[in-house]
Short mmCIF file of C-alpha atoms in Angstrom, two decimals:
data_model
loop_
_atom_site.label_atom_id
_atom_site.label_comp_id
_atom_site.label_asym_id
_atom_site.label_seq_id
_atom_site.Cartn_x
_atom_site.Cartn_y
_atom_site.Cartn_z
CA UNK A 1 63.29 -6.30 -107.01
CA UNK A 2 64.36 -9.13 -105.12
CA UNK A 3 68.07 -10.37 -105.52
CA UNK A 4 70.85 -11.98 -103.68
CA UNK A 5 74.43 -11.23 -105.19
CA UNK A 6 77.59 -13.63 -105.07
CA UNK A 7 80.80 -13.63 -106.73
CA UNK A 8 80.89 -17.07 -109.22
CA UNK A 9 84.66 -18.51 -107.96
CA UNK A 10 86.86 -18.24 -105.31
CA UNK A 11 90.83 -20.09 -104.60
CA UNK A 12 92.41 -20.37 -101.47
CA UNK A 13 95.45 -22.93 -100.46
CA UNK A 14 94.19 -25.88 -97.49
CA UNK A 15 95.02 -23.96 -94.24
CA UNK A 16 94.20 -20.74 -95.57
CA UNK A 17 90.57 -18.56 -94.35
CA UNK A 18 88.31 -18.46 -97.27
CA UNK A 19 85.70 -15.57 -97.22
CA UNK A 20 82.88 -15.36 -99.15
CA UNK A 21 80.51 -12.36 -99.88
CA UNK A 22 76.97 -11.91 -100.11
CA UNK A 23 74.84 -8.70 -101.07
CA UNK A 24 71.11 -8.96 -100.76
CA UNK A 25 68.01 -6.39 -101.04
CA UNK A 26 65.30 -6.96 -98.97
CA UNK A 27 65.89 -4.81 -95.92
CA UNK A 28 62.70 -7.00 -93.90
CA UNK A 29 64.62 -10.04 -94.22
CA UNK A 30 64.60 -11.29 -90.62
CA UNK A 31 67.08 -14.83 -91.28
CA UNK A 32 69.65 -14.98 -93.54
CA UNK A 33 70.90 -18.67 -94.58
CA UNK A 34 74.24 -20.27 -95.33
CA UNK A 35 74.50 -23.46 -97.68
CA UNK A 36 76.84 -25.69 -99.34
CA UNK A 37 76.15 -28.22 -101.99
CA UNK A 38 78.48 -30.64 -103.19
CA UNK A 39 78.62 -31.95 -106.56
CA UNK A 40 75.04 -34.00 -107.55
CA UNK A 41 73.63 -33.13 -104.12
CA UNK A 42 71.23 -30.80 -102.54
CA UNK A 43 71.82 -28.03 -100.33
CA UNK A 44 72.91 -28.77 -96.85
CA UNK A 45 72.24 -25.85 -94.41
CA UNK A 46 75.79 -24.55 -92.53
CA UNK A 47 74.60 -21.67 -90.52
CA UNK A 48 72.12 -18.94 -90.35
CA UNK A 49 71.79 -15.74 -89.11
CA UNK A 50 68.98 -13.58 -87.65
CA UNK A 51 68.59 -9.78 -89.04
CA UNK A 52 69.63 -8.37 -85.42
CA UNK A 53 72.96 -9.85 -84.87
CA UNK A 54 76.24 -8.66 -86.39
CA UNK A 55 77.88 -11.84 -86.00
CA UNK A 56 77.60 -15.20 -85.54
CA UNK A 57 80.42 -18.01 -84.91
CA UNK A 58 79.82 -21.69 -84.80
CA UNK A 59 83.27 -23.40 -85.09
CA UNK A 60 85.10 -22.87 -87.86
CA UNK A 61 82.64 -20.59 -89.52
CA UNK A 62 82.16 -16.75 -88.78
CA UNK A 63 79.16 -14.99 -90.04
CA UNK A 64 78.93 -11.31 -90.53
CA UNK A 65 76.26 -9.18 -91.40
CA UNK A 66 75.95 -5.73 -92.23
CA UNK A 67 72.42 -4.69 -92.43
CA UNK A 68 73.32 -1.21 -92.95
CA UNK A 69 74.82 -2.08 -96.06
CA UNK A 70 73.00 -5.66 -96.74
CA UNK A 71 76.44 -7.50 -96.88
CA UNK A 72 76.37 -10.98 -95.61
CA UNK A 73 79.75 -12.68 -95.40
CA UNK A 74 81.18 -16.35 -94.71
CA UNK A 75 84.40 -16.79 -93.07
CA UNK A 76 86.02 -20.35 -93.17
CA UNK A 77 88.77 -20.94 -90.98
CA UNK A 78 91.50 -23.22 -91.65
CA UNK A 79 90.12 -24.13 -95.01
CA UNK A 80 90.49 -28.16 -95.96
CA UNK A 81 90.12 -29.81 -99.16
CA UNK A 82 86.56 -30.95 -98.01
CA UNK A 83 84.91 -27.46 -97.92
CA UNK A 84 85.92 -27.46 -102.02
CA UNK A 85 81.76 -27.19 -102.87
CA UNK A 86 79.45 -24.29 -104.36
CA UNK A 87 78.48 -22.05 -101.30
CA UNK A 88 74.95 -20.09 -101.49
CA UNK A 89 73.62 -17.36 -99.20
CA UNK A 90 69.99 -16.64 -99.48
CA UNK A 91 67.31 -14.77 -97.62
CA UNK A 92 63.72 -15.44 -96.67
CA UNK A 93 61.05 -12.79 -97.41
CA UNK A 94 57.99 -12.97 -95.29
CA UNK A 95 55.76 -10.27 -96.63
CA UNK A 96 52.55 -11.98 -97.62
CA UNK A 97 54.11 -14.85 -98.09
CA UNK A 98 57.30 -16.99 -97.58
CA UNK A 99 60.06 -16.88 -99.71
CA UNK A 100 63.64 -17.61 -100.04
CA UNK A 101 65.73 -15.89 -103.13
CA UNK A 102 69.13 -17.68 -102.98
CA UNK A 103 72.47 -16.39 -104.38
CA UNK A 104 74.11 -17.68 -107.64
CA UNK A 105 76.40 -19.74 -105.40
CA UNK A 106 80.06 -19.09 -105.13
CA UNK A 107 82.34 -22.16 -106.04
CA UNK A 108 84.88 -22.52 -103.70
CA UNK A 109 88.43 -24.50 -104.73
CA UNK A 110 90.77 -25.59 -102.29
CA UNK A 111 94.46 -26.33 -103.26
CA UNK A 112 96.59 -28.46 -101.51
CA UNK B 1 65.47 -40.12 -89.39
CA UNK B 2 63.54 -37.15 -90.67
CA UNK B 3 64.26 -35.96 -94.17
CA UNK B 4 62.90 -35.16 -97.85
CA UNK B 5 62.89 -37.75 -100.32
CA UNK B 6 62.59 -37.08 -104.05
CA UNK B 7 62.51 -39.57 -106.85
CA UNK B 8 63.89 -40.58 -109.31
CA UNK B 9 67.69 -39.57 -108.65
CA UNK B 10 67.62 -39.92 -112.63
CA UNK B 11 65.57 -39.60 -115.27
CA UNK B 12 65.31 -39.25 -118.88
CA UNK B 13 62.72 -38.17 -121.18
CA UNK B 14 62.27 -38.01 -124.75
CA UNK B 15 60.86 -34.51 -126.37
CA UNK B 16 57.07 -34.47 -125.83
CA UNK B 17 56.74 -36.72 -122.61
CA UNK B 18 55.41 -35.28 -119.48
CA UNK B 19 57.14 -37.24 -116.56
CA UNK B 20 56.79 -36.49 -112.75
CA UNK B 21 59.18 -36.06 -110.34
CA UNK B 22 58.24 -37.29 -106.72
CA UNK B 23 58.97 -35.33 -103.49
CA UNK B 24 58.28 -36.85 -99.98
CA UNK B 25 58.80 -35.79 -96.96
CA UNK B 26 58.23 -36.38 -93.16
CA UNK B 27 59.46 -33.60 -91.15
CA UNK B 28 55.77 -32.24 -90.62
CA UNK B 29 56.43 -29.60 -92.77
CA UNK B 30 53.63 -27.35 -93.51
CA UNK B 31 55.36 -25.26 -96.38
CA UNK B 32 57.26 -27.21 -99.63
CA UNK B 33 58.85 -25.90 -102.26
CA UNK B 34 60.52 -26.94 -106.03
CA UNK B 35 63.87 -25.31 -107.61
CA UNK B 36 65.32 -25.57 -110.59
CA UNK B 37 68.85 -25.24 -110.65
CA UNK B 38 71.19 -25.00 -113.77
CA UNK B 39 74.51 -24.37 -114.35
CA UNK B 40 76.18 -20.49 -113.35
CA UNK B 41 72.16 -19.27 -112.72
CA UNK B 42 71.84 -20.68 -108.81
CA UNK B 43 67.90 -21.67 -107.98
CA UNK B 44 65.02 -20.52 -109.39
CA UNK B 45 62.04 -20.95 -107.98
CA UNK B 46 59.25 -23.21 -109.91
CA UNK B 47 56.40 -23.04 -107.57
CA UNK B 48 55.62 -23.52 -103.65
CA UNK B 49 52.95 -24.51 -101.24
CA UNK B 50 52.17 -23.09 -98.10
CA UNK B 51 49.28 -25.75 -97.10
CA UNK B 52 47.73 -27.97 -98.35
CA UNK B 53 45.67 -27.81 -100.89
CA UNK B 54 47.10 -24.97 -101.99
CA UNK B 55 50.02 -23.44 -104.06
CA UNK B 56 51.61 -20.62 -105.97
CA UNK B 57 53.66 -20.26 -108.93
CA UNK B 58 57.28 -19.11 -108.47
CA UNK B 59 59.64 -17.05 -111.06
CA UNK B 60 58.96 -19.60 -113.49
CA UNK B 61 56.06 -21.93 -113.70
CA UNK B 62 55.48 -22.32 -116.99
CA UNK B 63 55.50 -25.32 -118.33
CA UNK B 64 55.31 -27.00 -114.70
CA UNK B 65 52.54 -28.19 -112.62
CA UNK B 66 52.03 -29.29 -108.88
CA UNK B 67 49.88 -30.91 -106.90
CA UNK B 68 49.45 -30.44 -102.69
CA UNK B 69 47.14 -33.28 -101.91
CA UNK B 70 48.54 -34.54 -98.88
CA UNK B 71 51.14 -32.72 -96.57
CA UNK B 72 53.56 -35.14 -97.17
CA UNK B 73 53.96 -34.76 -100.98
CA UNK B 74 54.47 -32.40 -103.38
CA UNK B 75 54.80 -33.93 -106.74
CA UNK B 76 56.17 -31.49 -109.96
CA UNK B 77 55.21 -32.78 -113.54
CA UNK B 78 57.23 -31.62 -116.13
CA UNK B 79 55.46 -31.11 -118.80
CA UNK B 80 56.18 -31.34 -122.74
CA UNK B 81 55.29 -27.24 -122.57
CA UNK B 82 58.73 -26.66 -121.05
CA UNK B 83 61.26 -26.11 -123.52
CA UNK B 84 64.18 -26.80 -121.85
CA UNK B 85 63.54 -29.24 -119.43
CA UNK B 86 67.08 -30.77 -118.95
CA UNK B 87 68.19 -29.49 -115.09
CA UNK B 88 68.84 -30.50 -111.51
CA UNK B 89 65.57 -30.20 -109.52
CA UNK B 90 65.51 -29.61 -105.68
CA UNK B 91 62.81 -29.86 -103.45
CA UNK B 92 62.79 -28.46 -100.19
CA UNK B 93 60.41 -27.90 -96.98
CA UNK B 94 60.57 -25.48 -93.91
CA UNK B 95 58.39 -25.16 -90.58
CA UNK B 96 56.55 -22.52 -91.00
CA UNK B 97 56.56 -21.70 -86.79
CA UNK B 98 56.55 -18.35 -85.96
CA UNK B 99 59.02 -19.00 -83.17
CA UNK B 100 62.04 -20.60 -85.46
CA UNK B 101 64.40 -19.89 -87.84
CA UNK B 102 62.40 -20.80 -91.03
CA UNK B 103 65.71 -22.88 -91.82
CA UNK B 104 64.37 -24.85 -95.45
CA UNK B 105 65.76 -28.47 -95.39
CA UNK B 106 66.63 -29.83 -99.01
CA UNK B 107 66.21 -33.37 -100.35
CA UNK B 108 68.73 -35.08 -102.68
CA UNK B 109 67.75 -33.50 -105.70
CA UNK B 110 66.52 -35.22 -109.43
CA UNK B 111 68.55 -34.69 -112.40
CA UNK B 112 65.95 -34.54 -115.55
CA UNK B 113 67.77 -34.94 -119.35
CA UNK B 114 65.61 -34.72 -122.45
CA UNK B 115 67.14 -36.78 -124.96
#
């Protein structure tokens, strides 16, 4: 069936890279999404990725995917006490209709 | 600016009320969906709309309803069926272009407690 696997908690210490794993199923995905919420809000969109790339960099985030494998991963660089949120990956499925099956969201903590 | 608006950011509801949660948005969005999203469990998916007029149920409907009467709005009622009501609901829309990224674009979100 259709799922999209995170781990629940990460830690890293402000300046740090914090990396954050993603394992979906549907091979046909053709975008795979990014997003962070912070606490009481929605989801705000970071990056995405489309199904033939293996990477993607916009700043201080690198995206790699692994199609071979379905592994999706988020790279922050020079982590700051304002990425501290809940970070979910999710995928779109187009066949027959459109879909997106997010991730369980993976909280992120920065220390100081 | 473009965006989604839902309302109310708030709202309680006592056992055995429906109440409706409003979702709004004008990014010319053909396709709209609802989440649910509690605690440790991420978003599930309560039902979405492709056009209007039309609508499917998600992972779980029940105890939900929808209505696609304009392609601006997509209001959820919550009904007394639901059982456990009490959650953060999101509503989202996405282009449905064949030429973009699909990218779905969230509004603020309503948190619903049944007292």
């Amino acid at each position: 069936g259709e799922d999209v696997e995170q781990s629940l908690f990460l830690s890293v210490r402000e300046g740090d890279s914090s990396v954050i794993n993603c394992t979906y199923t549907d091979s046909s995905s053709t975008y795979l999404y990014w997003y962070k919420q912070e606490p009481g809000a929605g989801l705000q969109l970071l990056t995405y990725i489309f199904s033939n790339m293996d990477m993607k960099q916009d700043q201080r985030l690198t995206v790699l995917l692994n199609k071979k494998d379905k592994h999706l991963s988020l790279r922050i660089a020079d982590t700051q006490t304002g990425d501290s949120a809940i970070y979910f990956c999710a995928e779109i499925i187009t066949s027959g209709t459109y879909k997106y099956i997010f991730g369980t969201g993976t909280r992120l903590k920065v220390l100081a | 600016d473009g965006g989604i608006t839902q309302s109310p950011k708030y709202l309680f509801r006592k056992e055995g009320q429906n109440v409706t949660l409003s979702c709004e948005q004008n990014l010319n969005h053909d396709a709209m969906y609802w989440y649910r999203q509690d605690p440790g469990q991420g978003l599930r998916l309560i039902y979405y709309s492709q056009i209007v007029n039309d609508f499917q149920k998600g992972d779980i409907a029940e105890g939900y309803s929808v209505s696609r009467e304009k392609k601006e709005s997509f209001p959820l009622t919550v009904t007394s069926a639901q059982k456990n009501p009490t959650a953060f609901y999101l509503c989202a829309s996405a282009d449905r272009g064949s030429s973009g990224a699909n990218v779905l674009t969230f509004g603020a979100g309503s948190r619903l407690t049944v007292l």
